[in-house]
Short mmCIF file of N, CA, C and O in Angstrom, two decimals:
data_model
loop_
_atom_site.label_atom_id
_atom_site.label_comp_id
_atom_site.label_asym_id
_atom_site.label_seq_id
_atom_site.Cartn_x
_atom_site.Cartn_y
_atom_site.Cartn_z
N GLY A 189 113.41 165.45 45.47
CA GLY A 189 112.70 165.23 44.43
C GLY A 189 113.62 164.18 43.08
O GLY A 189 114.18 163.29 44.09
N THR A 190 112.91 163.83 42.18
CA THR A 190 113.72 162.98 41.58
C THR A 190 114.91 162.83 41.22
O THR A 190 115.59 162.02 40.99
N TYR A 191 115.41 164.03 41.33
CA TYR A 191 117.06 163.72 40.85
C TYR A 191 117.87 163.09 41.61
O TYR A 191 118.48 162.28 41.31
N GLU A 192 117.52 163.56 42.80
CA GLU A 192 118.35 162.71 43.71
C GLU A 192 117.72 160.96 44.12
O GLU A 192 118.89 160.31 43.80
N LEU A 193 116.91 160.70 43.83
CA LEU A 193 116.18 159.20 43.63
C LEU A 193 116.61 158.61 42.18
O LEU A 193 117.47 157.61 42.46
N GLU A 194 116.78 159.44 41.11
CA GLU A 194 117.62 158.63 39.56
C GLU A 194 119.22 159.06 39.92
O GLU A 194 119.52 157.46 39.38
N LEU A 195 119.33 159.32 40.87
CA LEU A 195 121.30 159.21 40.99
C LEU A 195 121.68 158.28 41.76
O LEU A 195 122.83 157.93 42.13
N GLN A 196 120.51 157.47 42.83
CA GLN A 196 120.60 156.24 43.56
C GLN A 196 121.16 155.20 42.32
O GLN A 196 121.72 154.14 42.93
N ARG A 197 120.59 155.52 41.23
CA ARG A 197 121.45 154.24 40.00
C ARG A 197 122.57 154.02 39.62
O ARG A 197 122.95 155.59 39.39
N PHE A 198 123.64 153.76 39.82
CA PHE A 198 124.72 153.65 39.36
C PHE A 198 124.85 153.97 37.97
O PHE A 198 126.02 154.74 37.74
N ALA A 199 124.30 153.61 37.19
CA ALA A 199 124.42 154.07 35.50
C ALA A 199 124.08 155.41 35.43
O ALA A 199 124.51 155.90 34.56
N ALA A 200 122.82 155.71 35.96
CA ALA A 200 122.52 157.46 36.10
C ALA A 200 123.38 158.56 36.33
O ALA A 200 123.66 159.24 36.10
N LEU A 201 124.43 157.93 37.36
CA LEU A 201 125.34 158.67 38.25
C LEU A 201 126.58 158.85 37.28
O LEU A 201 126.87 159.85 37.39
N ALA A 202 126.88 157.34 36.41
CA ALA A 202 127.75 157.85 35.85
C ALA A 202 127.65 158.48 34.58
O ALA A 202 128.61 159.72 33.89
N ASN A 203 126.44 158.50 34.37
CA ASN A 203 126.18 159.23 33.30
C ASN A 203 126.10 160.46 33.62
O ASN A 203 126.59 161.72 32.78
N SER A 204 125.80 161.32 34.72
CA SER A 204 125.96 162.82 35.04
C SER A 204 127.55 162.97 34.95
O SER A 204 127.32 164.28 34.79
N TYR A 205 128.17 161.95 35.57
CA TYR A 205 129.39 162.99 35.57
C TYR A 205 130.05 162.61 34.56
O TYR A 205 130.87 164.10 34.34
N SER A 206 129.95 161.71 33.82
CA SER A 206 130.35 161.99 32.34
C SER A 206 130.40 163.26 31.48
O SER A 206 130.66 164.06 31.01
N LEU A 207 128.33 163.15 31.42
CA LEU A 207 127.98 164.65 31.15
C LEU A 207 128.38 165.77 31.29
O LEU A 207 128.81 166.81 30.70
N ASN A 208 128.91 165.89 32.84
CA ASN A 208 129.11 166.87 33.43
C ASN A 208 130.55 167.46 32.95
O ASN A 208 130.79 168.63 32.78
N GLU A 209 131.26 166.41 33.23
CA GLU A 209 133.08 166.63 32.50
C GLU A 209 132.83 166.96 31.28
O GLU A 209 133.46 167.97 30.22
N LEU A 210 132.14 166.69 30.20
CA LEU A 210 131.99 167.00 28.97
C LEU A 210 131.66 167.99 28.42
O LEU A 210 132.11 168.83 27.68
N TYR A 211 130.87 168.75 29.32
CA TYR A 211 130.00 169.93 29.40
C TYR A 211 131.27 170.72 30.09
O TYR A 211 130.88 172.33 30.34
N GLY A 212 131.83 170.67 30.69
CA GLY A 212 132.83 171.29 31.67
C GLY A 212 132.56 171.87 33.02
O GLY A 212 132.80 172.81 33.75
N LEU A 213 131.66 171.50 33.66
CA LEU A 213 130.65 171.62 34.63
C LEU A 213 131.87 170.49 35.50
O LEU A 213 131.53 171.28 37.05
N GLY A 214 132.54 169.87 35.77
CA GLY A 214 133.14 168.59 36.78
C GLY A 214 131.94 168.10 37.11
O GLY A 214 130.97 168.28 37.35
N VAL A 215 132.55 166.75 37.86
CA VAL A 215 131.73 165.75 38.60
C VAL A 215 131.13 166.72 39.87
O VAL A 215 129.89 166.04 40.03
N GLU A 216 131.71 167.39 40.23
CA GLU A 216 130.89 168.24 41.36
C GLU A 216 130.07 168.90 41.52
O GLU A 216 128.78 169.05 42.32
N GLU A 217 129.32 169.00 40.00
CA GLU A 217 128.06 169.71 39.65
C GLU A 217 126.81 168.94 39.97
O GLU A 217 126.17 169.38 40.06
N VAL A 218 127.04 167.24 40.44
CA VAL A 218 126.07 166.69 40.81
C VAL A 218 125.92 167.13 41.98
O VAL A 218 124.50 166.56 42.34
N GLU A 219 126.44 167.47 42.86
CA GLU A 219 126.16 167.85 44.16
C GLU A 219 126.20 169.65 44.83
O GLU A 219 125.05 169.86 45.22
N ARG A 220 126.35 170.26 43.60
CA ARG A 220 125.79 171.65 43.15
C ARG A 220 124.48 171.67 42.41
O ARG A 220 124.22 172.62 43.07
N TYR A 221 124.20 171.07 41.66
CA TYR A 221 122.99 171.00 40.93
C TYR A 221 121.63 171.21 41.94
O TYR A 221 121.38 172.29 41.67
N PRO A 222 121.30 170.35 42.80
CA PRO A 222 120.09 170.35 43.69
C PRO A 222 120.76 172.44 44.67
O PRO A 222 118.98 172.61 44.79
N LYS A 223 121.22 172.46 45.12
CA LYS A 223 121.60 173.54 45.73
C LYS A 223 121.33 174.91 44.85
O LYS A 223 120.79 175.36 45.34
N LYS A 224 122.18 174.69 43.81
CA LYS A 224 121.32 176.07 42.85
C LYS A 224 119.77 175.92 42.71
O LYS A 224 118.92 177.12 42.20
N ILE A 225 119.35 174.52 42.63
CA ILE A 225 117.55 174.62 41.83
C ILE A 225 117.11 175.66 43.42
O ILE A 225 115.78 176.49 42.84
N ILE A 226 117.30 175.05 44.71
CA ILE A 226 116.99 175.67 45.74
C ILE A 226 117.05 177.12 45.74
O ILE A 226 115.90 177.79 46.50
N GLU A 227 117.88 177.82 45.27
CA GLU A 227 118.23 179.15 45.37
C GLU A 227 116.82 180.03 44.61
O GLU A 227 117.27 181.09 44.50
N VAL A 228 116.72 178.99 43.35
CA VAL A 228 115.57 179.28 42.68
C VAL A 228 114.63 180.66 43.32
O VAL A 228 113.86 179.83 43.83
N THR A 229 114.34 181.73 43.43
CA THR A 229 113.13 182.64 43.80
C THR A 229 111.80 182.91 43.00
O THR A 229 111.88 182.72 41.98
N ARG A 230 110.98 182.87 43.89
CA ARG A 230 109.66 183.65 42.83
C ARG A 230 109.46 184.55 42.02
O ARG A 230 109.73 184.41 40.87
N GLU A 231 110.67 185.60 42.43
CA GLU A 231 110.59 186.56 41.80
C GLU A 231 111.63 186.04 40.40
O GLU A 231 111.66 187.23 38.94
N ASP A 232 112.98 185.66 40.92
CA ASP A 232 114.08 184.41 39.59
C ASP A 232 112.79 184.17 38.28
O ASP A 232 112.90 184.42 37.32
N VAL A 233 112.17 183.34 38.83
CA VAL A 233 110.61 182.62 37.72
C VAL A 233 110.08 183.73 37.13
O VAL A 233 109.83 183.83 35.58
N LEU A 234 109.63 184.71 37.61
CA LEU A 234 109.07 185.92 37.35
C LEU A 234 109.67 186.78 36.60
O LEU A 234 108.38 187.13 35.49
N ARG A 235 111.28 187.30 36.78
CA ARG A 235 111.83 187.90 35.82
C ARG A 235 111.38 187.22 34.77
O ARG A 235 111.72 187.80 33.55
N ILE A 236 111.81 186.35 34.67
CA ILE A 236 112.38 185.34 33.28
C ILE A 236 111.21 184.93 32.26
O ILE A 236 111.41 185.59 31.54
N ALA A 237 109.84 184.84 33.34
CA ALA A 237 108.45 184.67 32.72
C ALA A 237 108.25 185.90 31.44
O ALA A 237 107.95 186.21 30.57
N LYS A 238 108.50 187.10 32.53
CA LYS A 238 108.42 187.93 31.56
C LYS A 238 108.74 188.62 30.46
O LYS A 238 108.48 189.28 29.60
N LYS A 239 110.51 188.23 30.75
CA LYS A 239 111.38 188.19 29.12
C LYS A 239 110.42 187.10 28.11
O LYS A 239 111.01 188.14 27.16
N TYR A 240 110.04 186.02 28.38
CA TYR A 240 110.02 185.42 27.24
C TYR A 240 108.44 185.18 26.88
O TYR A 240 108.32 184.68 25.78
N PHE A 241 107.76 185.52 27.73
CA PHE A 241 105.83 185.36 27.55
C PHE A 241 105.42 186.22 27.30
O PHE A 241 105.62 187.55 28.84
N ILE A 242 105.39 187.08 26.16
CA ILE A 242 104.57 188.10 25.55
C ILE A 242 102.91 187.62 26.30
O ILE A 242 102.69 187.04 25.00
N LEU A 243 102.55 188.67 27.24
CA LEU A 243 101.39 188.11 27.65
C LEU A 243 100.28 188.81 26.79
O LEU A 243 98.92 188.67 26.79
N ASP A 244 100.74 190.38 26.29
CA ASP A 244 99.86 191.14 25.07
C ASP A 244 99.55 190.90 24.24
O ASP A 244 99.26 191.65 23.62
N ALA A 245 100.32 190.00 23.60
CA ALA A 245 100.38 189.23 22.10
C ALA A 245 99.23 188.17 21.66
O ALA A 245 99.16 187.26 22.61
N PRO A 246 98.48 188.38 21.22
CA PRO A 246 97.00 187.21 21.21
C PRO A 246 97.31 186.23 20.63
O PRO A 246 98.55 186.32 19.37
N VAL A 247 97.33 184.57 20.76
CA VAL A 247 97.66 184.10 19.76
C VAL A 247 96.32 183.21 19.54
O VAL A 247 95.42 182.96 19.92
N LEU A 248 96.07 182.95 18.13
CA LEU A 248 95.26 182.10 17.54
C LEU A 248 95.47 180.92 16.93
O LEU A 248 96.63 180.69 16.16
N SER A 249 94.87 180.00 17.78
CA SER A 249 95.20 178.62 17.06
C SER A 249 93.46 178.09 16.34
O SER A 249 92.56 177.85 17.00
N ILE A 250 94.16 177.15 15.98
CA ILE A 250 93.04 176.19 14.72
C ILE A 250 93.11 175.61 14.62
O ILE A 250 93.93 174.52 14.38
N ILE A 251 92.10 174.51 15.28
CA ILE A 251 92.00 173.46 15.26
C ILE A 251 91.05 172.35 14.39
O ILE A 251 90.00 172.98 14.33
N ARG A 252 91.33 170.95 13.68
CA ARG A 252 90.64 170.63 12.70
C ARG A 252 91.15 169.74 12.69
O ARG A 252 91.88 168.59 13.04
N PRO A 253 89.83 168.45 12.62
CA PRO A 253 90.03 167.34 11.47
C PRO A 253 91.73 166.98 11.25
O PRO A 253 91.46 167.62 9.88
N ALA A 254 91.90 166.03 11.16
CA ALA A 254 93.47 166.16 9.94
C ALA A 254 92.94 164.65 9.17
O ALA A 254 92.11 164.19 8.91
#
């Protein structure tokens, strides 16, 4: 994905390292993150979607000119 491509730039890599340290994740998170993403399953996505998206609740949108 684009994550690995973006980290080919030294500035992006330094930014990731510094933010990971700031948030207490450690510099190793740069290498752990893609592995965590790969581990997400279809079932994980569906479980979270069911938790946050209420499919039986109607939504009304009104669009008009500004």
